[in-house]
Short mmCIF file of C-alpha atoms in Angstrom, two decimals:
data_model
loop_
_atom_site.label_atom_id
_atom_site.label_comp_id
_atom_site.label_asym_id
_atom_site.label_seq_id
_atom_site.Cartn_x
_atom_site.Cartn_y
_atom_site.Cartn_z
CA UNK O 203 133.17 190.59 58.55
CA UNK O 204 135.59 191.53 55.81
CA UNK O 205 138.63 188.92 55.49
CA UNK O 206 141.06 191.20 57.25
CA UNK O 207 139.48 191.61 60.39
CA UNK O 208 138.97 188.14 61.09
CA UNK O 209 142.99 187.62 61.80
CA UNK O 210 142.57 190.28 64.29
CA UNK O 211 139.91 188.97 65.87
CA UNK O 212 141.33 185.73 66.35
CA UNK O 213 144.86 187.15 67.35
CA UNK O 214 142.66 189.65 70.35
CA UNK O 215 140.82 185.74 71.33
CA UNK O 216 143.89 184.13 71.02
CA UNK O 217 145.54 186.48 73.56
CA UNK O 218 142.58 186.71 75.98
CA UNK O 219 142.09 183.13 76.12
CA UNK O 220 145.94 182.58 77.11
CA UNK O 221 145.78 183.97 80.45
CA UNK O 222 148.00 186.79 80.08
CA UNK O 223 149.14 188.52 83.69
CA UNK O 224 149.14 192.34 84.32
CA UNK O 225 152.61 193.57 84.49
CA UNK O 226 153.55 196.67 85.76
CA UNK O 227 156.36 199.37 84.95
CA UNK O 228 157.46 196.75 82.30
CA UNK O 229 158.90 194.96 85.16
CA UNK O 230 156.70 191.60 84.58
CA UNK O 231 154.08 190.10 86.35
CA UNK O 232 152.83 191.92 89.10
CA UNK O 233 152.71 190.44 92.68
CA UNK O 234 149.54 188.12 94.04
CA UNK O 235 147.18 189.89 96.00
CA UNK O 236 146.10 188.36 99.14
CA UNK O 237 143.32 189.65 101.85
CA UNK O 238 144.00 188.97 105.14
CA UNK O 239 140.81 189.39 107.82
CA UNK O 240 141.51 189.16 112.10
CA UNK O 241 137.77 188.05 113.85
CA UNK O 242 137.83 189.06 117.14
CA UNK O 243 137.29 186.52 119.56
CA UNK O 244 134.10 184.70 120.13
CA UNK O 245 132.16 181.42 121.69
CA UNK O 246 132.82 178.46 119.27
CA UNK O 247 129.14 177.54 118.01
CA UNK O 248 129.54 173.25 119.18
CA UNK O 249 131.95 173.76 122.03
CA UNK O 250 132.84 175.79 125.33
CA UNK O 251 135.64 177.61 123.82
CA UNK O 252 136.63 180.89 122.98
CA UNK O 253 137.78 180.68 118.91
CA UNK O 254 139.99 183.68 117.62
CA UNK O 255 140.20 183.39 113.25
CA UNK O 256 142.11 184.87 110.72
CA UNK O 257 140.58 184.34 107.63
CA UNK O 258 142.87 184.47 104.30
CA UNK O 259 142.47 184.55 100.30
CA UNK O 260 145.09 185.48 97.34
CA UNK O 261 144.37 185.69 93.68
CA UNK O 262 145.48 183.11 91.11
CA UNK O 263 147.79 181.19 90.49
CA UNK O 264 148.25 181.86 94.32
CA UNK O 265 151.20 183.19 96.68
CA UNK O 266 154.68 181.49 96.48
CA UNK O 267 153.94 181.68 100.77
CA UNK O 268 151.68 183.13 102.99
CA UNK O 269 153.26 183.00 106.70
CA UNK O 270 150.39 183.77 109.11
CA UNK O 271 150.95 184.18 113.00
CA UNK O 272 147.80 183.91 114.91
CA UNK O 273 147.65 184.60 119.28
CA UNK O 274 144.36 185.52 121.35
CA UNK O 275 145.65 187.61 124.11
CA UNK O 276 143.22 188.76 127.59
CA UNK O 277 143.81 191.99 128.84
CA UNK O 278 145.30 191.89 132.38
CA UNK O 279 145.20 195.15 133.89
CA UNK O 280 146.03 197.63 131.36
CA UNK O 281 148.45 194.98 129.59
CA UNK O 282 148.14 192.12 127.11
CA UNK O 283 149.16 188.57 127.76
CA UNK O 284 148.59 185.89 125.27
CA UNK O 285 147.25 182.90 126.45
CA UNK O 286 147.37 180.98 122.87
CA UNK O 287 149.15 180.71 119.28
CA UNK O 288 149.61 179.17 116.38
CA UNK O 289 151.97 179.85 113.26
CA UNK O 290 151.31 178.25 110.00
CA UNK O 291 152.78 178.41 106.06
CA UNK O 292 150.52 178.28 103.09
CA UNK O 293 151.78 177.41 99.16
CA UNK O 294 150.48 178.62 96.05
CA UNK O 295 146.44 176.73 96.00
CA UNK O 296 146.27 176.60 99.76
CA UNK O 297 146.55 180.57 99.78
CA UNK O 298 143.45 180.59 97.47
CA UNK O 299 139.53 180.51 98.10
CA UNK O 300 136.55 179.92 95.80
CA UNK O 301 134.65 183.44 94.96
CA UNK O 302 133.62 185.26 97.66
CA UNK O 303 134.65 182.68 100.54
CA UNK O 304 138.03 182.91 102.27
CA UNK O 305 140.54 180.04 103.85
CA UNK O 306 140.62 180.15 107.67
CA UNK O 307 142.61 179.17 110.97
CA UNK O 308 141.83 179.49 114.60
CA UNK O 309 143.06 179.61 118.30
CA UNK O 310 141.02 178.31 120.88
CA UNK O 311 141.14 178.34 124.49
CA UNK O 312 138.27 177.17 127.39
CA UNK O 313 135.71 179.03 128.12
CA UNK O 314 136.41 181.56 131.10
CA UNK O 315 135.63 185.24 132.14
CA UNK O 316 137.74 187.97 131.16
CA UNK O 317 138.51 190.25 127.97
CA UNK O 318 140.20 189.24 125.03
CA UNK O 319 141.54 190.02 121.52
CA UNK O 320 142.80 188.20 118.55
CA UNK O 321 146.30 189.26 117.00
CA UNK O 322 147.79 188.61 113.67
CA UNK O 323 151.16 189.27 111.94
CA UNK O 324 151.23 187.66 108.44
CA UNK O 325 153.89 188.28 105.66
CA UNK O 326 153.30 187.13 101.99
CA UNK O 327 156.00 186.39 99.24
CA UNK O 328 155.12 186.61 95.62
CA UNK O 329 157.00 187.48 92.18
CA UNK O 330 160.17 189.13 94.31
CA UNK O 331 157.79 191.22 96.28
CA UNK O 332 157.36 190.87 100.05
CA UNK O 333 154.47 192.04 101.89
CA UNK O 334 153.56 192.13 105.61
CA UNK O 335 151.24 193.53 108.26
CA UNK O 336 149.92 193.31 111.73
CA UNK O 337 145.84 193.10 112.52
CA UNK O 338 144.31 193.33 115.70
CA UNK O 339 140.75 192.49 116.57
CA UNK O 340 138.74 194.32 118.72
CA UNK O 341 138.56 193.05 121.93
CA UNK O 342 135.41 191.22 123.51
CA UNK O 343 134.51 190.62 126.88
CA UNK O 344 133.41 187.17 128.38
CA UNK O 345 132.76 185.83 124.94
CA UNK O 346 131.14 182.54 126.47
CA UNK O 347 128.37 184.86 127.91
CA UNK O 348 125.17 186.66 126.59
CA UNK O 349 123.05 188.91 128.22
CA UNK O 350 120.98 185.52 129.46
CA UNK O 351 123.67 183.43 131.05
CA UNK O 352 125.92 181.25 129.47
CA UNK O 353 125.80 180.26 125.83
#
């Protein structure tokens, strides 16, 4: 490699190995990304309750907060009632998973007849930027039952 390339090389490493962020429109780093997944309701595998999850992940270093509203609601009549929530706030590492895997939280309630959903409203904050959105699952009926009697 002639002499002059070598400075070049290192200079290209040098900047690669630093970490650099994406920016965009020259207005600096660009927000975290975070996936955010609603499971619709379902038997818990040890227990005789219904579980509703979200299931969460954002991308290094993490989001400054992840605010994540999770209720399982059962349809009564041609309305939704919830019968369970939970609200919880994530920091930077807590919003993150290892490769391929996400973070998760649940609602449970005991096992009984009827159809039911999960719902989630979650807002992130990252860099400035604000996002937010609402998930619903699709809904499930008698989740503690299978075509042979209870599970």
């Amino acid at each position: 490699m002639p002499r002059t390339t070598v400075p070049v090389v290192l200079l290209v490493l040098a900047a690669l190995l630093t970490g650099c962020e994406p920016t965009h429109a020259g207005e600096g780093p660009k927000p975290v990304d975070c996936t955010v997944v609603v499971d619709g309701p379902e038997k818990a595998d040890t227990t005789q309750r219904i579980e509703g999850r979200v299931r969460f992940r954002c991308g290094k270093p993490g989001a400054e907060k992840l605010t994540v509203k999770i209720r399982m609601e059962q349809k009564s009549g041609t309305k939704w009632k919830v019968v369970t929530s939970k609200s919880f706030t994530v920091k930077g590492k807590q919003t993150i998973a290892a490769e391929l895997k996400y973070q998760n939280r649940t609602v449970s309630i005991g096992c009984k007849d009827g159809t039911f959903r999960t719902v989630v409203d979650w807002s992130r904050t990252s860099r400035g930027n604000t996002e937010s959105d609402n998930l619903i699952s699709g809904s499930m009926s008698n989740p503690c039952k299978s075509l042979f009697g209870d599970r």
